XYZ file of C-alpha atoms in Angstrom:
32
model
C 76.827 149.349 83.513
C 75.443 146.778 81.127
C 78.311 144.266 81.357
C 78.102 144.410 85.162
C 74.352 143.705 85.148
C 74.877 140.862 82.669
C 77.566 139.292 84.880
C 75.314 139.538 87.948
C 72.399 137.993 86.038
C 74.661 135.171 84.870
C 75.904 134.613 88.425
C 79.466 135.164 87.170
C 80.966 136.264 90.467
C 84.522 136.291 89.110
C 83.582 138.906 86.512
C 81.465 140.792 89.055
C 84.427 140.893 91.424
C 86.872 142.120 88.798
C 84.436 144.805 87.631
C 83.958 145.952 91.235
C 87.740 146.132 91.677
C 87.921 148.194 88.488
C 85.211 150.584 89.737
C 86.939 150.944 93.124
C 90.201 151.728 91.337
C 88.491 154.472 89.328
C 87.082 155.996 92.523
C 90.537 155.984 94.122
C 92.072 157.723 91.096
C 89.307 160.331 91.008
C 90.106 161.388 94.572
C 87.757 163.151 97.008
């Protein structure tokens, strides 16, 4: 994901963290 890579490059850990939470949430909703 482009915005994720950009946040990592910028060292914006707050955005990185929120994006990771978002991704985890999507995985949970998708189920096994």
